[in-house]
N, C-alpha and C. Protein backbone atom coordinates (compact mmCIF):
# COMPACT_ATOMS: atom_id res chain seq x y z
N GLN A 1 -18.46 -49.09 47.86
CA GLN A 1 -17.22 -48.72 47.20
C GLN A 1 -16.06 -48.81 48.19
N VAL A 2 -15.01 -49.45 47.79
CA VAL A 2 -13.84 -49.62 48.65
C VAL A 2 -12.78 -48.60 48.25
N GLN A 3 -12.26 -47.92 49.22
CA GLN A 3 -11.14 -47.01 48.96
C GLN A 3 -9.85 -47.65 49.45
N LEU A 4 -8.88 -47.71 48.57
CA LEU A 4 -7.59 -48.27 48.92
C LEU A 4 -6.57 -47.14 49.02
N VAL A 5 -5.91 -47.06 50.15
CA VAL A 5 -4.96 -45.99 50.38
C VAL A 5 -3.57 -46.60 50.55
N GLU A 6 -2.69 -46.32 49.61
CA GLU A 6 -1.34 -46.87 49.64
C GLU A 6 -0.36 -45.86 50.23
N SER A 7 0.69 -46.39 50.81
CA SER A 7 1.76 -45.54 51.30
C SER A 7 3.05 -46.34 51.36
N GLY A 8 4.17 -45.64 51.47
CA GLY A 8 5.43 -46.31 51.69
C GLY A 8 6.40 -46.32 50.53
N GLY A 9 6.01 -45.81 49.38
CA GLY A 9 6.93 -45.77 48.26
C GLY A 9 8.03 -44.74 48.48
N GLY A 10 8.99 -44.74 47.57
CA GLY A 10 10.08 -43.77 47.68
C GLY A 10 11.28 -44.16 46.86
N LEU A 11 12.39 -43.50 47.17
CA LEU A 11 13.65 -43.74 46.47
C LEU A 11 14.59 -44.49 47.40
N VAL A 12 15.19 -45.56 46.90
CA VAL A 12 16.10 -46.35 47.71
C VAL A 12 17.23 -46.87 46.83
N GLN A 13 18.37 -47.10 47.41
CA GLN A 13 19.49 -47.67 46.66
C GLN A 13 19.32 -49.16 46.50
N ALA A 14 19.93 -49.69 45.48
CA ALA A 14 19.90 -51.13 45.26
C ALA A 14 20.40 -51.85 46.50
N GLY A 15 19.70 -52.93 46.85
CA GLY A 15 20.02 -53.67 48.05
C GLY A 15 19.24 -53.23 49.27
N GLY A 16 18.58 -52.10 49.16
CA GLY A 16 17.81 -51.56 50.27
C GLY A 16 16.43 -52.18 50.39
N SER A 17 15.66 -51.63 51.33
CA SER A 17 14.33 -52.17 51.62
C SER A 17 13.30 -51.04 51.70
N LEU A 18 12.08 -51.41 51.39
CA LEU A 18 10.93 -50.53 51.57
C LEU A 18 9.75 -51.40 52.00
N ARG A 19 8.82 -50.78 52.69
CA ARG A 19 7.59 -51.48 53.03
C ARG A 19 6.41 -50.64 52.55
N LEU A 20 5.61 -51.25 51.70
CA LEU A 20 4.39 -50.61 51.23
C LEU A 20 3.22 -51.04 52.09
N SER A 21 2.29 -50.12 52.28
CA SER A 21 1.09 -50.40 53.06
C SER A 21 -0.14 -50.04 52.25
N CYS A 22 -1.21 -50.78 52.48
CA CYS A 22 -2.47 -50.52 51.79
C CYS A 22 -3.60 -50.75 52.79
N ALA A 23 -4.34 -49.72 53.09
CA ALA A 23 -5.44 -49.81 54.04
C ALA A 23 -6.73 -50.07 53.29
N ALA A 24 -7.46 -51.11 53.73
CA ALA A 24 -8.72 -51.46 53.09
C ALA A 24 -9.56 -52.23 54.09
N SER A 25 -10.77 -51.79 54.32
CA SER A 25 -11.67 -52.49 55.24
C SER A 25 -12.57 -53.43 54.46
N GLY A 26 -12.89 -54.55 55.08
CA GLY A 26 -13.79 -55.49 54.43
C GLY A 26 -13.15 -56.83 54.13
N ARG A 27 -13.97 -57.75 53.66
CA ARG A 27 -13.52 -59.10 53.39
C ARG A 27 -13.05 -59.20 51.94
N TYR A 28 -11.75 -58.93 51.73
CA TYR A 28 -11.20 -58.92 50.38
C TYR A 28 -9.89 -59.68 50.31
N ALA A 29 -9.72 -60.41 49.23
CA ALA A 29 -8.40 -60.87 48.88
C ALA A 29 -7.67 -59.66 48.29
N MET A 30 -6.36 -59.61 48.51
CA MET A 30 -5.61 -58.42 48.11
C MET A 30 -4.43 -58.81 47.24
N GLY A 31 -4.03 -57.84 46.41
CA GLY A 31 -2.86 -58.07 45.58
C GLY A 31 -2.05 -56.80 45.42
N TRP A 32 -0.78 -56.99 45.15
CA TRP A 32 0.10 -55.90 44.78
C TRP A 32 0.53 -56.12 43.33
N PHE A 33 0.42 -55.07 42.55
CA PHE A 33 0.84 -55.09 41.15
C PHE A 33 1.85 -53.97 40.94
N ARG A 34 2.55 -54.02 39.84
CA ARG A 34 3.45 -52.93 39.51
C ARG A 34 3.46 -52.70 38.01
N GLN A 35 3.77 -51.46 37.64
CA GLN A 35 3.84 -51.10 36.24
C GLN A 35 5.03 -50.18 36.02
N ALA A 36 5.96 -50.67 35.23
CA ALA A 36 7.13 -49.88 34.87
C ALA A 36 6.83 -49.12 33.57
N PRO A 37 7.54 -48.04 33.31
CA PRO A 37 7.29 -47.27 32.07
C PRO A 37 7.42 -48.15 30.83
N GLY A 38 6.41 -48.08 29.98
CA GLY A 38 6.43 -48.83 28.74
C GLY A 38 6.10 -50.30 28.88
N LYS A 39 5.75 -50.73 30.07
CA LYS A 39 5.45 -52.15 30.29
C LYS A 39 4.03 -52.32 30.81
N GLU A 40 3.54 -53.53 30.69
CA GLU A 40 2.21 -53.84 31.19
C GLU A 40 2.24 -53.99 32.71
N ARG A 41 1.08 -53.75 33.31
CA ARG A 41 0.96 -53.97 34.74
C ARG A 41 1.04 -55.46 35.03
N GLU A 42 1.81 -55.81 36.04
CA GLU A 42 2.01 -57.22 36.37
C GLU A 42 1.81 -57.47 37.85
N VAL A 43 1.40 -58.69 38.15
CA VAL A 43 1.21 -59.06 39.54
C VAL A 43 2.57 -59.25 40.21
N VAL A 44 2.65 -58.80 41.44
CA VAL A 44 3.86 -58.98 42.25
C VAL A 44 3.61 -60.02 43.33
N ALA A 45 2.52 -59.84 44.06
CA ALA A 45 2.18 -60.75 45.15
C ALA A 45 0.69 -60.63 45.44
N ALA A 46 0.14 -61.67 46.05
CA ALA A 46 -1.28 -61.67 46.39
C ALA A 46 -1.48 -62.48 47.66
N ILE A 47 -2.57 -62.15 48.37
CA ILE A 47 -2.84 -62.83 49.63
C ILE A 47 -4.34 -63.02 49.77
N SER A 48 -4.73 -64.16 50.34
CA SER A 48 -6.13 -64.44 50.56
C SER A 48 -6.69 -63.58 51.68
N TRP A 49 -8.00 -63.56 51.82
CA TRP A 49 -8.61 -62.75 52.88
C TRP A 49 -8.12 -63.19 54.25
N SER A 50 -7.99 -64.50 54.44
CA SER A 50 -7.58 -65.01 55.74
C SER A 50 -6.09 -64.82 55.99
N GLY A 51 -5.34 -64.60 54.91
CA GLY A 51 -3.89 -64.52 55.05
C GLY A 51 -3.21 -65.87 54.97
N GLY A 52 -3.99 -66.92 54.82
CA GLY A 52 -3.42 -68.26 54.83
C GLY A 52 -2.79 -68.69 53.53
N SER A 53 -3.13 -68.02 52.45
CA SER A 53 -2.57 -68.35 51.14
C SER A 53 -1.93 -67.11 50.53
N THR A 54 -0.78 -67.33 49.91
CA THR A 54 -0.08 -66.22 49.26
C THR A 54 0.44 -66.67 47.90
N TYR A 55 0.75 -65.70 47.07
CA TYR A 55 1.35 -65.94 45.76
C TYR A 55 2.44 -64.90 45.54
N TYR A 56 3.52 -65.31 44.89
CA TYR A 56 4.59 -64.40 44.53
C TYR A 56 5.01 -64.63 43.09
N ALA A 57 5.26 -63.54 42.40
CA ALA A 57 5.85 -63.66 41.07
C ALA A 57 7.28 -64.19 41.23
N ASP A 58 7.73 -64.93 40.25
CA ASP A 58 9.07 -65.52 40.32
C ASP A 58 10.15 -64.45 40.53
N SER A 59 9.93 -63.29 39.96
CA SER A 59 10.94 -62.24 40.01
C SER A 59 11.15 -61.67 41.41
N VAL A 60 10.21 -61.92 42.33
CA VAL A 60 10.33 -61.35 43.67
C VAL A 60 10.40 -62.40 44.77
N LYS A 61 10.27 -63.65 44.42
CA LYS A 61 10.31 -64.72 45.42
C LYS A 61 11.61 -64.66 46.21
N GLY A 62 11.48 -64.77 47.52
CA GLY A 62 12.64 -64.74 48.38
C GLY A 62 13.08 -63.34 48.77
N ARG A 63 12.51 -62.33 48.10
CA ARG A 63 12.87 -60.94 48.42
C ARG A 63 11.69 -60.15 48.98
N PHE A 64 10.50 -60.41 48.49
CA PHE A 64 9.31 -59.69 48.91
C PHE A 64 8.43 -60.58 49.78
N THR A 65 7.73 -59.96 50.71
CA THR A 65 6.79 -60.69 51.55
C THR A 65 5.50 -59.90 51.66
N ILE A 66 4.38 -60.55 51.35
CA ILE A 66 3.08 -59.94 51.52
C ILE A 66 2.46 -60.46 52.81
N SER A 67 1.81 -59.57 53.54
CA SER A 67 1.18 -59.96 54.79
C SER A 67 0.00 -59.03 55.04
N ARG A 68 -0.82 -59.40 56.01
CA ARG A 68 -1.94 -58.53 56.35
C ARG A 68 -2.18 -58.54 57.84
N ASP A 69 -2.61 -57.40 58.32
CA ASP A 69 -2.97 -57.22 59.72
C ASP A 69 -4.48 -56.99 59.75
N MET A 70 -5.21 -58.01 60.19
CA MET A 70 -6.67 -57.93 60.15
C MET A 70 -7.19 -56.85 61.09
N ALA A 71 -6.54 -56.69 62.20
CA ALA A 71 -7.00 -55.69 63.17
C ALA A 71 -6.87 -54.27 62.62
N LYS A 72 -5.87 -54.05 61.78
CA LYS A 72 -5.64 -52.73 61.21
C LYS A 72 -6.19 -52.60 59.80
N ASN A 73 -6.79 -53.67 59.28
CA ASN A 73 -7.31 -53.65 57.90
C ASN A 73 -6.24 -53.17 56.92
N THR A 74 -5.06 -53.69 57.08
CA THR A 74 -3.94 -53.23 56.27
C THR A 74 -3.17 -54.41 55.70
N VAL A 75 -2.79 -54.26 54.45
CA VAL A 75 -1.95 -55.24 53.78
C VAL A 75 -0.59 -54.59 53.53
N TYR A 76 0.45 -55.38 53.71
CA TYR A 76 1.81 -54.88 53.58
C TYR A 76 2.55 -55.62 52.47
N LEU A 77 3.50 -54.94 51.89
CA LEU A 77 4.44 -55.58 50.98
C LEU A 77 5.84 -55.17 51.43
N GLN A 78 6.51 -56.09 52.10
CA GLN A 78 7.88 -55.86 52.52
C GLN A 78 8.81 -56.21 51.37
N MET A 79 9.59 -55.25 50.94
CA MET A 79 10.47 -55.45 49.79
C MET A 79 11.92 -55.31 50.23
N ASN A 80 12.64 -56.40 50.17
CA ASN A 80 14.05 -56.43 50.55
C ASN A 80 14.92 -56.69 49.32
N SER A 81 16.20 -56.43 49.46
CA SER A 81 17.17 -56.67 48.38
C SER A 81 16.67 -56.09 47.07
N LEU A 82 16.23 -54.87 47.13
CA LEU A 82 15.65 -54.23 45.95
C LEU A 82 16.67 -54.06 44.84
N LYS A 83 16.18 -54.19 43.61
CA LYS A 83 17.00 -54.07 42.42
C LYS A 83 16.47 -52.93 41.55
N PRO A 84 17.31 -52.36 40.71
CA PRO A 84 16.82 -51.30 39.81
C PRO A 84 15.63 -51.74 38.97
N GLU A 85 15.58 -53.01 38.62
CA GLU A 85 14.45 -53.49 37.81
C GLU A 85 13.14 -53.58 38.59
N ASP A 86 13.19 -53.34 39.90
CA ASP A 86 11.96 -53.27 40.69
C ASP A 86 11.32 -51.89 40.60
N THR A 87 11.99 -50.95 39.95
CA THR A 87 11.46 -49.61 39.81
C THR A 87 10.16 -49.63 39.03
N ALA A 88 9.11 -49.07 39.62
CA ALA A 88 7.78 -49.07 39.00
C ALA A 88 6.81 -48.31 39.90
N VAL A 89 5.62 -48.09 39.37
CA VAL A 89 4.51 -47.66 40.22
C VAL A 89 3.85 -48.92 40.75
N TYR A 90 3.69 -48.99 42.04
CA TYR A 90 3.10 -50.16 42.69
C TYR A 90 1.66 -49.84 43.07
N TYR A 91 0.77 -50.77 42.73
CA TYR A 91 -0.65 -50.61 42.98
C TYR A 91 -1.15 -51.70 43.92
N CYS A 92 -2.01 -51.30 44.81
CA CYS A 92 -2.73 -52.21 45.67
C CYS A 92 -4.09 -52.48 45.03
N ALA A 93 -4.57 -53.71 45.11
CA ALA A 93 -5.86 -54.06 44.53
C ALA A 93 -6.61 -54.98 45.47
N ALA A 94 -7.94 -54.89 45.41
CA ALA A 94 -8.80 -55.71 46.26
C ALA A 94 -9.83 -56.44 45.43
N ARG A 95 -10.14 -57.63 45.88
CA ARG A 95 -11.10 -58.48 45.17
C ARG A 95 -12.13 -59.00 46.15
N SER A 96 -13.40 -58.84 45.82
CA SER A 96 -14.46 -59.42 46.65
C SER A 96 -14.32 -60.93 46.65
N GLY A 97 -14.37 -61.53 47.82
CA GLY A 97 -14.13 -62.96 47.89
C GLY A 97 -12.76 -63.22 48.48
N GLY A 98 -12.54 -64.43 48.95
CA GLY A 98 -11.38 -64.68 49.77
C GLY A 98 -10.16 -65.27 49.12
N ALA A 99 -10.29 -65.86 47.93
CA ALA A 99 -9.20 -66.64 47.37
C ALA A 99 -8.13 -65.77 46.72
N VAL A 100 -6.93 -66.31 46.66
CA VAL A 100 -5.83 -65.64 45.97
C VAL A 100 -6.06 -65.70 44.46
N VAL A 101 -5.95 -64.58 43.79
CA VAL A 101 -6.02 -64.53 42.33
C VAL A 101 -4.89 -63.65 41.83
N THR A 102 -4.50 -63.85 40.57
CA THR A 102 -3.34 -63.13 40.07
C THR A 102 -3.60 -62.30 38.82
N ARG A 103 -4.78 -62.41 38.23
CA ARG A 103 -5.06 -61.68 37.00
C ARG A 103 -5.70 -60.33 37.29
N LEU A 104 -5.27 -59.31 36.58
CA LEU A 104 -5.76 -57.95 36.80
C LEU A 104 -7.28 -57.87 36.76
N ARG A 105 -7.87 -58.53 35.79
CA ARG A 105 -9.31 -58.36 35.57
C ARG A 105 -10.15 -58.98 36.69
N GLU A 106 -9.50 -59.74 37.54
CA GLU A 106 -10.24 -60.36 38.64
C GLU A 106 -10.33 -59.47 39.87
N TYR A 107 -9.67 -58.34 39.82
CA TYR A 107 -9.70 -57.41 40.94
C TYR A 107 -10.74 -56.33 40.69
N ASP A 108 -11.43 -55.95 41.75
CA ASP A 108 -12.55 -55.03 41.64
C ASP A 108 -12.18 -53.59 41.96
N TYR A 109 -11.18 -53.40 42.81
CA TYR A 109 -10.85 -52.06 43.29
C TYR A 109 -9.33 -51.87 43.23
N TRP A 110 -8.95 -50.63 42.94
CA TRP A 110 -7.53 -50.31 42.78
C TRP A 110 -7.18 -49.03 43.54
N GLY A 111 -5.96 -49.03 44.07
CA GLY A 111 -5.43 -47.82 44.67
C GLY A 111 -4.86 -46.89 43.62
N GLN A 112 -4.38 -45.74 44.06
CA GLN A 112 -3.88 -44.73 43.14
C GLN A 112 -2.45 -44.98 42.70
N GLY A 113 -1.77 -45.85 43.38
CA GLY A 113 -0.40 -46.18 43.03
C GLY A 113 0.61 -45.39 43.83
N THR A 114 1.76 -46.00 44.07
CA THR A 114 2.85 -45.32 44.75
C THR A 114 4.16 -45.65 44.03
N GLN A 115 4.98 -44.65 43.83
CA GLN A 115 6.20 -44.81 43.06
C GLN A 115 7.30 -45.43 43.91
N VAL A 116 7.94 -46.45 43.37
CA VAL A 116 9.13 -47.04 43.97
C VAL A 116 10.26 -46.89 42.96
N THR A 117 11.33 -46.24 43.38
CA THR A 117 12.48 -46.05 42.51
C THR A 117 13.71 -46.62 43.20
N VAL A 118 14.39 -47.52 42.50
CA VAL A 118 15.60 -48.14 43.04
C VAL A 118 16.78 -47.69 42.20
N SER A 119 17.71 -46.99 42.83
CA SER A 119 18.88 -46.49 42.10
C SER A 119 20.00 -47.54 42.14
N PRO A 120 20.84 -47.57 41.11
CA PRO A 120 21.91 -48.56 41.05
C PRO A 120 22.92 -48.39 42.18
């Protein structure tokens, strides 16, 4: 059983930055998802186990960066130029196997979520 521990959420003004962290040991491809009130959970970014492949949703391209530190078993989501529409609960997810995937059902393990609120 993999435990995913997220941190780094909070309240920030539009245009600001936050960095989310997710600690997970093992050989997993990782993803960040988000869910706003009344909306479905959606993929934000994903990264392969090696870190060599990444995916970004169109809505965050150029603003968010996913990365991983193998030595620390940690995946990061650097979020810059935040907008009010980025407000959501952000979830870290892990998938056995190395390739980048973007569909919720392909992930095996989920974190508890961390709230990100962007004020106008």
